Amino acid sequence: MSRTRTERLVNLVICLLSTRRFLTAAQIAATVPGYEHDPADPRDHEAFQRKFERDKAELRELGVPLETGTASIFDQEPGYRIAQREYALPDILLEPDEAAAVGIAARLWQHAGLAAAASSGLAKLRAAGVEVDPQATLGVEPVVTVDPAFGPLTTAARQRRAVTFKYRTPEGDEPNTRRLEPWGVVCWRGRWYVVGHDRDRDAARCFRLSRIVGDVKATGRPDAFAPPEDADLISHVARSSGPIARNGRALVTVRPGRAAGLRRMARESVPVADGDQLTIAYGDVDWLASRIAGYGPDVRADGPPELRDAVIQHLKELVARHELVTP
């Protein structure tokens, strides 16, 4: 199944779960991304009907309880909805680490494109006077922010469309223009990378998203290339990154009995008035700063200045994210 069709099916499920009334095919076409067409054009409308019939069959094959009915006795056209009581899963018991992984993946999925389309569809339903169950789509709004280049690059990779962007390397002062056929975006050691074919170097390359400067621009037509079938994006990033040189030395003060993860990383621990001062070797200041920020008031970055500045920046971003998701 193509990613475009998968996204359309996901949005269709969200739409039909979010209303208690039956929605007609016309209402679904006007609400769900991927069903846009001109109803006055017979050929266009027929193409929509074929697509919709295939999608309904696909959902039923997947076990989705798709119901057919009418909102009232006066309706001539049948409508569709999903029975929430039949669609709900039984309780699933997960270990803490499994639950954390599922939560992170879900929040990332919400940010990475489907949530925007789903939220837009729900807004259209409300504008059309359709009653929407707010409890059915809790968490659809994005609650995790990633690098600005994440969305454009994942979209381009899905559409098989080339991109251009400015990229700054650690060794260079000025960013250079890169032309890339993106195969996909992956996370490695807490950082996001895009992997693809560099057109200028005629070779596979990976680029860290946080080093992309400005906007990512899609160029050319969709389906302009095909990634290698055996491409292992994570392995490519791992080979390109190589071992991290831990030349930095950080001084971090932690409260008694707190921050066990940082304590395990420490090369030295010295008791001080308000806890223990750790000496930690590091290679990526942003990575260490994010770890420190995650411990909140239990940890204080004493130095060097670049680490303190990075921790402050991470904390500011955490505050901004909290303000975005707090009603």
Short mmCIF file of C-alpha atoms in Angstrom, two decimals:
data_model
loop_
_atom_site.label_atom_id
_atom_site.label_comp_id
_atom_site.label_asym_id
_atom_site.label_seq_id
_atom_site.Cartn_x
_atom_site.Cartn_y
_atom_site.Cartn_z
CA MET A 1 0.00 0.00 0.00
CA SER A 2 1.38 3.43 -0.92
CA ARG A 3 2.09 6.01 1.76
CA THR A 4 -0.41 8.39 0.16
CA ARG A 5 -3.16 5.82 0.41
CA THR A 6 -2.12 4.90 3.96
CA GLU A 7 -2.42 8.53 5.02
CA ARG A 8 -5.84 8.80 3.35
CA LEU A 9 -7.07 5.68 5.15
CA VAL A 10 -5.78 6.92 8.51
CA ASN A 11 -7.53 10.24 8.04
CA LEU A 12 -10.71 8.46 6.96
CA VAL A 13 -10.65 6.40 10.16
CA ILE A 14 -10.05 9.53 12.28
CA CYS A 15 -12.91 11.30 10.52
CA LEU A 16 -15.40 8.45 10.98
CA LEU A 17 -14.37 7.90 14.60
CA SER A 18 -14.86 11.57 15.40
CA THR A 19 -18.58 11.80 14.68
CA ARG A 20 -21.59 10.00 16.10
CA ARG A 21 -23.72 10.53 12.99
CA PHE A 22 -23.45 8.85 9.61
CA LEU A 23 -21.46 10.83 7.02
CA THR A 24 -22.34 10.61 3.35
CA ALA A 25 -19.72 10.03 0.68
CA ALA A 26 -20.06 13.69 -0.36
CA GLN A 27 -19.35 14.86 3.21
CA ILE A 28 -16.36 12.54 3.45
CA ALA A 29 -15.02 13.76 0.10
CA ALA A 30 -15.23 17.36 1.31
CA THR A 31 -13.52 16.53 4.60
CA VAL A 32 -10.85 13.87 4.18
CA PRO A 33 -7.58 14.84 2.44
CA GLY A 34 -7.01 12.70 -0.63
CA TYR A 35 -10.63 12.63 -1.82
CA GLU A 36 -10.67 16.05 -3.45
CA HIS A 37 -12.49 16.03 -6.80
CA ASP A 38 -15.02 17.90 -8.90
CA PRO A 39 -18.48 16.32 -8.35
CA ALA A 40 -19.74 18.03 -11.50
CA ASP A 41 -17.17 16.20 -13.64
CA PRO A 42 -18.55 12.67 -14.30
CA ARG A 43 -15.13 11.11 -14.89
CA ASP A 44 -13.62 12.79 -11.84
CA HIS A 45 -16.55 11.76 -9.66
CA GLU A 46 -16.41 8.20 -10.94
CA ALA A 47 -12.70 8.05 -10.08
CA PHE A 48 -13.52 9.20 -6.53
CA GLN A 49 -16.22 6.55 -6.18
CA ARG A 50 -13.81 3.80 -7.25
CA LYS A 51 -11.18 5.06 -4.80
CA PHE A 52 -13.72 5.28 -1.98
CA GLU A 53 -15.04 1.76 -2.64
CA ARG A 54 -11.49 0.36 -2.57
CA ASP A 55 -10.78 2.14 0.69
CA LYS A 56 -13.99 0.88 2.33
CA ALA A 57 -13.11 -2.66 1.32
CA GLU A 58 -9.59 -2.21 2.66
CA LEU A 59 -10.84 -1.01 6.04
CA ARG A 60 -13.23 -3.93 6.37
CA GLU A 61 -10.45 -6.37 5.48
CA LEU A 62 -8.37 -4.81 8.23
CA GLY A 63 -11.16 -5.45 10.70
CA VAL A 64 -12.36 -1.86 11.06
CA PRO A 65 -16.08 -1.96 12.03
CA LEU A 66 -17.42 0.29 9.29
CA GLU A 67 -21.16 0.83 9.66
CA THR A 68 -23.60 1.96 6.98
CA GLY A 69 -26.81 3.84 7.75
CA THR A 70 -28.65 7.14 7.54
CA ALA A 71 -28.74 10.08 9.91
CA SER A 72 -32.56 10.32 9.64
CA ILE A 73 -35.49 8.73 7.84
CA PHE A 74 -35.50 11.65 5.39
CA ASP A 75 -31.98 10.95 4.09
CA GLN A 76 -31.86 9.24 0.71
CA GLU A 77 -28.11 8.66 0.56
CA PRO A 78 -26.44 6.19 2.94
CA GLY A 79 -23.73 7.35 5.29
CA TYR A 80 -20.81 5.78 7.11
CA ARG A 81 -19.28 5.77 10.58
CA ILE A 82 -17.10 3.60 12.82
CA ALA A 83 -18.55 2.18 16.02
CA GLN A 84 -16.14 3.26 18.74
CA ARG A 85 -17.22 0.52 21.14
CA GLU A 86 -16.32 -2.15 18.58
CA TYR A 87 -13.17 -0.43 17.36
CA ALA A 88 -11.59 0.01 20.80
CA LEU A 89 -8.78 -2.38 21.70
CA PRO A 90 -8.75 -4.36 24.94
CA ASP A 91 -6.36 -3.24 27.65
CA ILE A 92 -2.73 -3.78 26.64
CA LEU A 93 -0.10 -4.11 29.33
CA LEU A 94 3.29 -2.63 28.44
CA GLU A 95 6.54 -2.46 30.31
CA PRO A 96 7.65 1.12 31.19
CA ASP A 97 10.27 1.24 28.43
CA GLU A 98 7.78 -0.15 25.88
CA ALA A 99 5.18 2.44 26.87
CA ALA A 100 7.75 5.22 26.57
CA ALA A 101 8.75 4.08 23.08
CA VAL A 102 5.12 3.89 21.93
CA GLY A 103 4.42 7.33 23.35
CA ILE A 104 7.38 8.91 21.58
CA ALA A 105 6.47 7.26 18.29
CA ALA A 106 2.85 8.38 18.59
CA ARG A 107 3.77 11.98 19.34
CA LEU A 108 6.23 12.05 16.45
CA TRP A 109 3.57 10.61 14.11
CA GLN A 110 1.21 13.34 15.24
CA HIS A 111 3.76 16.00 14.38
CA ALA A 112 4.88 14.55 11.08
CA GLY A 113 2.04 15.50 8.81
CA LEU A 114 -0.99 13.35 9.52
CA ALA A 115 -2.17 15.42 12.48
CA ALA A 116 -2.36 18.63 10.47
CA ALA A 117 -4.51 17.01 7.82
CA ALA A 118 -6.69 15.28 10.41
CA SER A 119 -7.19 18.46 12.42
CA SER A 120 -8.10 20.30 9.23
CA GLY A 121 -10.67 17.64 8.41
CA LEU A 122 -12.25 17.87 11.85
CA ALA A 123 -12.48 21.64 11.51
CA LYS A 124 -14.34 21.19 8.22
CA LEU A 125 -16.75 18.77 9.90
CA ARG A 126 -17.55 21.27 12.63
CA ALA A 127 -18.01 24.06 10.08
CA ALA A 128 -20.50 21.85 8.23
CA GLY A 129 -22.53 21.43 11.39
CA VAL A 130 -21.50 17.84 12.05
CA GLU A 131 -21.29 16.93 15.73
CA VAL A 132 -17.72 15.87 16.55
CA ASP A 133 -16.80 13.84 19.59
CA PRO A 134 -13.82 15.66 21.16
CA GLN A 135 -12.79 12.57 23.14
CA ALA A 136 -12.31 10.46 20.02
CA THR A 137 -9.26 12.35 18.81
CA LEU A 138 -7.47 13.40 21.97
CA GLY A 139 -3.79 13.90 21.23
CA VAL A 140 -4.17 14.61 17.52
CA GLU A 141 -2.63 18.05 17.98
CA PRO A 142 1.15 18.01 17.64
CA VAL A 143 2.88 18.06 21.01
CA VAL A 144 6.48 17.49 19.94
CA THR A 145 8.58 19.88 17.91
CA VAL A 146 11.41 18.76 15.68
CA ASP A 147 13.77 20.56 13.34
CA PRO A 148 11.91 22.79 10.85
CA ALA A 149 13.33 20.76 7.98
CA PHE A 150 11.66 17.56 9.24
CA GLY A 151 8.26 18.12 7.65
CA PRO A 152 9.44 19.23 4.19
CA LEU A 153 12.01 16.43 3.99
CA THR A 154 9.64 13.65 5.03
CA THR A 155 7.08 14.95 2.54
CA ALA A 156 9.68 15.06 -0.23
CA ALA A 157 10.87 11.55 0.62
CA ARG A 158 7.29 10.28 0.51
CA GLN A 159 6.66 11.98 -2.82
CA ARG A 160 10.04 10.90 -4.24
CA ARG A 161 10.82 14.51 -5.04
CA ALA A 162 14.25 16.16 -5.04
CA VAL A 163 15.05 19.05 -2.71
CA THR A 164 17.58 21.83 -2.29
CA PHE A 165 18.71 23.42 0.96
CA LYS A 166 21.54 25.35 2.56
CA TYR A 167 23.78 23.24 4.80
CA ARG A 168 26.35 24.39 7.32
CA THR A 169 29.20 22.04 8.22
CA PRO A 170 31.13 22.30 11.50
CA GLU A 171 34.28 23.20 9.56
CA GLY A 172 32.73 25.91 7.37
CA ASP A 173 31.56 29.42 8.17
CA GLU A 174 29.10 29.79 5.29
CA PRO A 175 26.37 27.29 4.37
CA ASN A 176 26.57 25.58 0.99
CA THR A 177 23.70 24.63 -1.32
CA ARG A 178 22.96 20.89 -1.50
CA ARG A 179 20.79 19.07 -4.03
CA LEU A 180 19.41 15.82 -2.68
CA GLU A 181 17.09 12.98 -3.63
CA PRO A 182 15.84 12.13 -0.11
CA TRP A 183 15.29 8.47 0.71
CA GLY A 184 14.09 9.03 4.27
CA VAL A 185 14.59 10.70 7.63
CA VAL A 186 15.91 8.76 10.63
CA CYS A 187 16.99 9.40 14.21
CA TRP A 188 20.49 8.46 15.36
CA ARG A 189 21.98 9.26 18.78
CA GLY A 190 19.21 11.73 19.52
CA ARG A 191 19.62 13.65 16.24
CA TRP A 192 17.59 13.62 13.02
CA TYR A 193 19.26 12.95 9.67
CA VAL A 194 18.09 12.83 6.08
CA VAL A 195 19.70 10.21 3.87
CA GLY A 196 19.62 10.28 0.09
CA HIS A 197 21.48 10.65 -3.19
CA ASP A 198 23.56 13.82 -3.42
CA ARG A 199 23.22 14.93 -7.03
CA ASP A 200 26.31 17.11 -7.01
CA ARG A 201 28.58 14.40 -5.59
CA ASP A 202 26.74 11.52 -7.30
CA ALA A 203 26.85 9.48 -4.11
CA ALA A 204 24.78 8.60 -1.05
CA ARG A 205 25.07 11.18 1.71
CA CYS A 206 23.41 12.01 5.03
CA PHE A 207 22.78 15.44 6.52
CA ARG A 208 21.91 16.44 10.07
CA LEU A 209 18.66 18.38 10.10
CA SER A 210 19.81 20.83 12.78
CA ARG A 211 22.54 22.05 10.41
CA ILE A 212 20.13 22.91 7.60
CA VAL A 213 19.83 26.69 7.25
CA GLY A 214 16.62 28.26 5.97
CA ASP A 215 13.88 26.55 4.03
CA VAL A 216 13.96 23.19 2.27
CA LYS A 217 12.67 23.63 -1.29
CA ALA A 218 11.19 20.82 -3.36
CA THR A 219 12.25 20.82 -7.00
CA GLY A 220 11.11 18.94 -10.07
CA ARG A 221 8.23 16.51 -10.33
CA PRO A 222 7.10 13.79 -7.89
CA ASP A 223 8.23 10.19 -8.44
CA ALA A 224 11.45 11.47 -9.99
CA PHE A 225 13.61 8.76 -8.40
CA ALA A 226 13.45 5.44 -6.60
CA PRO A 227 15.51 4.73 -3.45
CA PRO A 228 17.59 1.54 -3.41
CA GLU A 229 15.47 -1.36 -2.20
CA ASP A 230 18.20 -2.51 0.21
CA ALA A 231 18.97 0.96 1.64
CA ASP A 232 19.63 0.80 5.40
CA LEU A 233 19.34 4.43 6.46
CA ILE A 234 20.37 3.94 10.09
CA SER A 235 23.48 1.98 9.12
CA HIS A 236 24.43 4.67 6.61
CA VAL A 237 24.17 7.40 9.24
CA ALA A 238 26.12 5.31 11.74
CA ARG A 239 28.96 4.74 9.27
CA SER A 240 29.03 8.41 8.28
CA SER A 241 29.01 9.67 11.85
CA GLY A 242 31.82 7.49 13.09
CA PRO A 243 32.94 7.48 16.72
CA ILE A 244 32.29 10.63 18.72
CA ALA A 245 35.40 12.38 20.01
CA ARG A 246 34.65 13.29 23.61
CA ASN A 247 37.10 16.13 24.03
CA GLY A 248 34.83 18.42 26.08
CA ARG A 249 34.80 18.44 29.88
CA ALA A 250 31.61 19.45 31.65
CA LEU A 251 31.12 20.28 35.32
CA VAL A 252 27.61 19.41 36.48
CA THR A 253 26.16 19.63 40.00
CA VAL A 254 23.44 17.13 40.90
CA ARG A 255 21.31 16.86 44.01
CA PRO A 256 21.95 13.96 46.40
CA GLY A 257 20.45 10.72 45.15
CA ARG A 258 19.35 12.24 41.83
CA ALA A 259 20.33 11.95 38.13
CA ALA A 260 21.58 8.37 38.17
CA GLY A 261 22.05 8.46 34.40
CA LEU A 262 24.47 11.38 34.58
CA ARG A 263 26.29 9.80 37.50
CA ARG A 264 26.98 6.72 35.39
CA MET A 265 28.52 8.95 32.70
CA ALA A 266 30.77 10.82 35.14
CA ARG A 267 34.51 10.32 35.20
CA GLU A 268 34.76 11.95 38.61
CA SER A 269 32.36 12.87 41.41
CA VAL A 270 33.23 15.34 44.18
CA PRO A 271 30.92 16.19 47.12
CA VAL A 272 29.95 19.87 47.28
CA ALA A 273 27.65 21.95 49.48
CA ASP A 274 24.43 21.28 47.49
CA GLY A 275 25.13 17.79 46.16
CA ASP A 276 27.84 16.25 44.01
CA GLN A 277 29.81 17.88 41.24
CA LEU A 278 30.36 15.54 38.30
CA THR A 279 33.00 15.74 35.61
CA ILE A 280 31.58 14.42 32.33
CA ALA A 281 33.40 14.01 29.02
CA TYR A 282 31.28 14.95 26.01
CA GLY A 283 31.49 15.38 22.26
CA ASP A 284 28.10 16.83 21.35
CA VAL A 285 27.17 19.79 23.55
CA ASP A 286 23.53 19.81 22.40
CA TRP A 287 23.09 16.14 23.26
CA LEU A 288 24.48 16.59 26.77
CA ALA A 289 22.46 19.79 27.26
CA SER A 290 19.23 17.98 26.40
CA ARG A 291 20.04 15.26 28.94
CA ILE A 292 20.76 17.83 31.65
CA ALA A 293 17.61 19.83 30.86
CA GLY A 294 15.56 16.65 31.20
CA TYR A 295 16.44 16.39 34.90
CA GLY A 296 14.98 19.82 35.64
CA PRO A 297 15.95 21.44 38.97
CA ASP A 298 17.89 18.35 40.12
CA VAL A 299 20.84 19.22 37.89
CA ARG A 300 22.80 22.42 37.27
CA ALA A 301 25.32 22.92 34.46
CA ASP A 302 28.32 24.76 35.94
CA GLY A 303 30.45 24.89 32.80
CA PRO A 304 31.78 25.41 30.25
CA PRO A 305 29.78 28.45 29.04
CA GLU A 306 28.72 26.72 25.79
CA LEU A 307 27.06 23.99 27.82
CA ARG A 308 25.27 26.43 30.12
CA ASP A 309 23.98 28.38 27.10
CA ALA A 310 22.78 25.18 25.42
CA VAL A 311 20.94 24.04 28.57
CA ILE A 312 19.24 27.42 28.88
CA GLN A 313 18.15 27.20 25.24
CA HIS A 314 16.72 23.71 25.75
CA LEU A 315 14.78 24.87 28.80
CA LYS A 316 13.37 27.82 26.86
CA GLU A 317 12.21 25.43 24.13
CA LEU A 318 10.58 23.17 26.72
CA VAL A 319 8.67 26.14 28.14
CA ALA A 320 7.55 27.16 24.65
CA ARG A 321 6.30 23.63 23.89
CA HIS A 322 4.40 23.50 27.16
CA GLU A 323 2.71 26.82 26.36
CA LEU A 324 1.70 25.48 22.93
CA VAL A 325 -0.03 22.37 24.26
CA THR A 326 -1.51 23.85 27.46
CA PRO A 327 -5.13 24.95 26.90
#
